[in-house]
Short mmCIF file of N, CA and C in Angstrom, two decimals:
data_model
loop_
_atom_site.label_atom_id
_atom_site.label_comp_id
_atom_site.label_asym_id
_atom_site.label_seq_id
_atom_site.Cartn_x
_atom_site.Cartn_y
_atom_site.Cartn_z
N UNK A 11 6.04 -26.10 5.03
CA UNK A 11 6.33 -26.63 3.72
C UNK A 11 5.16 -27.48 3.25
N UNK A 12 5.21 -27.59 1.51
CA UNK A 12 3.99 -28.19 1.34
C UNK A 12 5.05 -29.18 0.11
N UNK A 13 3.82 -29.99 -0.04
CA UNK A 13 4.64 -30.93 -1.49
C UNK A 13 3.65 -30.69 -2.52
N UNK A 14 4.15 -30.25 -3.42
CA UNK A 14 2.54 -30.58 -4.65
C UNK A 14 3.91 -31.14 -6.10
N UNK A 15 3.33 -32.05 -6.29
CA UNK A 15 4.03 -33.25 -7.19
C UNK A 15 5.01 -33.47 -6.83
N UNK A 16 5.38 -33.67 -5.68
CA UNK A 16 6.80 -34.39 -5.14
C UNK A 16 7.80 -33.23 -5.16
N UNK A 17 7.16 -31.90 -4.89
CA UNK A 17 8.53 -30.90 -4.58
C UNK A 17 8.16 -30.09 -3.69
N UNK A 18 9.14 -30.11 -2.54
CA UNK A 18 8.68 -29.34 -1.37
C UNK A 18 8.76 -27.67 -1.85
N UNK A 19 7.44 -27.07 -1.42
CA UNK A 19 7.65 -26.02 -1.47
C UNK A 19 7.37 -24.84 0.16
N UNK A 20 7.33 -23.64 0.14
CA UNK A 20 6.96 -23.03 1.64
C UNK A 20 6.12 -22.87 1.03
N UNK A 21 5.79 -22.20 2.20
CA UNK A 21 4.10 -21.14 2.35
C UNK A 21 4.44 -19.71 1.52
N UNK A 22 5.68 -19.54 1.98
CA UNK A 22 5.98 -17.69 1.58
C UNK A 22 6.32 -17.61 -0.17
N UNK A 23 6.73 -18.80 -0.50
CA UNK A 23 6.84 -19.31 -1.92
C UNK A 23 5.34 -18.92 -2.43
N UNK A 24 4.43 -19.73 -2.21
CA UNK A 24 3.07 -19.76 -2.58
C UNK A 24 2.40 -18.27 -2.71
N UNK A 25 2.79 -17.29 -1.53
CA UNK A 25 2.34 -16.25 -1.46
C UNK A 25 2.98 -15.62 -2.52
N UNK A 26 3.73 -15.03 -2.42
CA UNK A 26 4.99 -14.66 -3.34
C UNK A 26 4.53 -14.68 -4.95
N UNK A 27 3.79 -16.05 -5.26
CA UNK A 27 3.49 -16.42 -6.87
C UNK A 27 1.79 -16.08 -6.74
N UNK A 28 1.41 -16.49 -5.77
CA UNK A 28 -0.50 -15.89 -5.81
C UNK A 28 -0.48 -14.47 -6.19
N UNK A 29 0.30 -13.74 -5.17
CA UNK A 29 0.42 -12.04 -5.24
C UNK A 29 1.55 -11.86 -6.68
N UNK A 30 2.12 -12.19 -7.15
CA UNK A 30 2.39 -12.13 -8.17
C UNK A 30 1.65 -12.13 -9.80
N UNK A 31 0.78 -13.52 -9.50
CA UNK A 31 0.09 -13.60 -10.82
C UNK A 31 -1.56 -12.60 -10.43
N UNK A 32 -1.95 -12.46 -9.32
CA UNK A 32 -2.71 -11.45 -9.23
C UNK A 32 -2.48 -9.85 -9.91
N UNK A 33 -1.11 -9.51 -9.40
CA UNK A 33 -0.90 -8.50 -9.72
C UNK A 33 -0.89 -8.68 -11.40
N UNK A 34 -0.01 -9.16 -11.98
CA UNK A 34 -0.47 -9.03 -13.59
C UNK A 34 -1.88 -9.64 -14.09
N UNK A 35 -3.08 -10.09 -13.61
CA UNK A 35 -4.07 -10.28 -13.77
C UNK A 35 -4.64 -8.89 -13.47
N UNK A 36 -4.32 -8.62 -12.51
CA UNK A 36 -5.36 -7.07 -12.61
C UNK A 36 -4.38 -6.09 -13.66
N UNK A 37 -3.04 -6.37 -14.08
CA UNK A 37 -2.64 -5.29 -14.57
C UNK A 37 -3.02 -5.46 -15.99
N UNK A 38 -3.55 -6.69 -16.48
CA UNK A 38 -3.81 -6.94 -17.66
C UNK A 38 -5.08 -6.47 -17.48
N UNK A 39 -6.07 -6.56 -16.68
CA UNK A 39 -7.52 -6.41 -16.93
C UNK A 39 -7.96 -4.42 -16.73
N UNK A 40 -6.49 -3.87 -16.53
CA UNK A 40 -7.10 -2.31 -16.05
C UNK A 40 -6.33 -1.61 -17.05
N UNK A 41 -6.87 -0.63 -18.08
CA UNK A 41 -6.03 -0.07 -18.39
C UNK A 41 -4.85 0.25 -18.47
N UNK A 42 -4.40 1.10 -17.04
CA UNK A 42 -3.09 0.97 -16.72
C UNK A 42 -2.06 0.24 -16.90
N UNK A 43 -1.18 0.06 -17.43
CA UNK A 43 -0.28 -0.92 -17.26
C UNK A 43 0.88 -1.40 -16.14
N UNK A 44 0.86 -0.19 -15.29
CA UNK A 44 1.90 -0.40 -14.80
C UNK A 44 1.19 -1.56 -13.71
N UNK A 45 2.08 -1.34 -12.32
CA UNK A 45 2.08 -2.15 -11.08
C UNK A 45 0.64 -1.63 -10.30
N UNK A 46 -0.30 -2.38 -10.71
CA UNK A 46 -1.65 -2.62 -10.62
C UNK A 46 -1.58 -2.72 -8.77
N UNK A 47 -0.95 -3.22 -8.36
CA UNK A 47 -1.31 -3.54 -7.19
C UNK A 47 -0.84 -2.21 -6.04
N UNK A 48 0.25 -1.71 -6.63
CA UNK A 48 0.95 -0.41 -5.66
C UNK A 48 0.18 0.94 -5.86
N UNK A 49 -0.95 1.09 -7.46
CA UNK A 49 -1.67 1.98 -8.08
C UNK A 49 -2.93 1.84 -7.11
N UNK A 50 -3.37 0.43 -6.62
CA UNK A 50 -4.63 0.54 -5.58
C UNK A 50 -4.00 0.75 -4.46
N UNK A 51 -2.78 0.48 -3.52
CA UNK A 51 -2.55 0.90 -2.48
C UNK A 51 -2.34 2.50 -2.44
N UNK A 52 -2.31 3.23 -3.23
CA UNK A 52 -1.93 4.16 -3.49
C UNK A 52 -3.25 4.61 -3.69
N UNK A 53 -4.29 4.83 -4.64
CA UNK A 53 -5.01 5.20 -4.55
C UNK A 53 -6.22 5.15 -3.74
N UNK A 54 -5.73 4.03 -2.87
CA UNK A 54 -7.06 4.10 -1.45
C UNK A 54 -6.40 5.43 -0.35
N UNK A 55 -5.07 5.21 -0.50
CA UNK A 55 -4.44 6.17 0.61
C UNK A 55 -4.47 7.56 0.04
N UNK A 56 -5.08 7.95 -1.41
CA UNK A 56 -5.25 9.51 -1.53
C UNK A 56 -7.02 9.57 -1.53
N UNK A 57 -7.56 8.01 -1.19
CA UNK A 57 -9.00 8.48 -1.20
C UNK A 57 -9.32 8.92 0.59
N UNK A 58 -7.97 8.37 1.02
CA UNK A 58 -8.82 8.24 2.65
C UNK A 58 -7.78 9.73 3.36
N UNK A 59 -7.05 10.41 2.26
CA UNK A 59 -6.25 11.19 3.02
C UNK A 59 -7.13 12.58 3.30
N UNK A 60 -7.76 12.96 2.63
CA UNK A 60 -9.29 13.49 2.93
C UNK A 60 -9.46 13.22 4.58
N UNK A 61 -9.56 12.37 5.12
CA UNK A 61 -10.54 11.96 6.39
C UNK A 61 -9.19 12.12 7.45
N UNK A 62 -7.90 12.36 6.94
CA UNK A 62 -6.78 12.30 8.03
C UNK A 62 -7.23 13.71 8.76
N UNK A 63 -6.81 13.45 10.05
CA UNK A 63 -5.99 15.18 10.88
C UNK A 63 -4.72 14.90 11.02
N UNK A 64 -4.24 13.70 11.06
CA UNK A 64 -3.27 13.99 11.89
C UNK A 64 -1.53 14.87 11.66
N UNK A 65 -2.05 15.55 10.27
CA UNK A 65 -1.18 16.18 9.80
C UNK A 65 -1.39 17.81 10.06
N UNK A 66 -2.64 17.92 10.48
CA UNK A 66 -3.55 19.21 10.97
C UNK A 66 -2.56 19.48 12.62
N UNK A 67 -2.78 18.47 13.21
CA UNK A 67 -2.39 18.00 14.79
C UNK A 67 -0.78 18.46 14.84
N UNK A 68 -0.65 17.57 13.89
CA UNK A 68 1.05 18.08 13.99
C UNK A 68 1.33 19.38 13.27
N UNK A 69 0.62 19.97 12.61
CA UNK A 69 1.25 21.55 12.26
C UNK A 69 0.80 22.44 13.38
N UNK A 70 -0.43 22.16 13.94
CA UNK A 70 -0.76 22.66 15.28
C UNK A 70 0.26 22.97 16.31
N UNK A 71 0.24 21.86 16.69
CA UNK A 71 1.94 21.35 17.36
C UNK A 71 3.27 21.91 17.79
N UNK A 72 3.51 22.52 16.14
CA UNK A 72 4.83 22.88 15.96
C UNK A 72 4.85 24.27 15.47
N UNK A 73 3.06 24.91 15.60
CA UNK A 73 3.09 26.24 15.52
C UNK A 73 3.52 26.55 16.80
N UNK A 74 2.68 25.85 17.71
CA UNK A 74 3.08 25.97 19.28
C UNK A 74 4.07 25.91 20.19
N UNK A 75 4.87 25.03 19.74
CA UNK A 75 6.06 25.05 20.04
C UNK A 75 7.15 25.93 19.61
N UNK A 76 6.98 26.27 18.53
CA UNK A 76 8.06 27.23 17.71
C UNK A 76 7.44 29.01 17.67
N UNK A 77 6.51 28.87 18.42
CA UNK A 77 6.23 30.37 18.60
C UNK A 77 7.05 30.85 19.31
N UNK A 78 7.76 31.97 19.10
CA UNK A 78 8.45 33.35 19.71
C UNK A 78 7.65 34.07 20.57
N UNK A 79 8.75 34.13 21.69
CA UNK A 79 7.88 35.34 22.79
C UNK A 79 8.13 36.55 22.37
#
């Protein structure tokens, strides 16, 4: 807990309003309007899905397993 002008607040409070007013700071500053912050988690994970196997691995996998004699 913290006090700032005589009112206790948490830590997870603080986070909660940082990641909050961030997110409409970038959502105001990007085109986009929507939820600025779930649009970059999202778009790092279709920049890096390129570099995955492990979806290669598992169709591998389950060709192998599910082959018929």
């Amino acid at each position: 807990m913290i006090t700032i002008l005589g009112i206790k607040v948490s830590y997870e409070t603080l986070a909660f309003f940082a990641l909050f007013i961030a997110s409409e700071y970038l959502g105001m500053t990007k085109k986009r309007r929507s939820n600025s912050v779930t649009q970059a988690i999202s778009m790092l994970a279709a920049t890096l899905a390129k570099y995955r196997t492990e979806d290669d691995v598992v169709r591998r996998y389950r060709r192998t397993l599910t082959k018929r004699k």
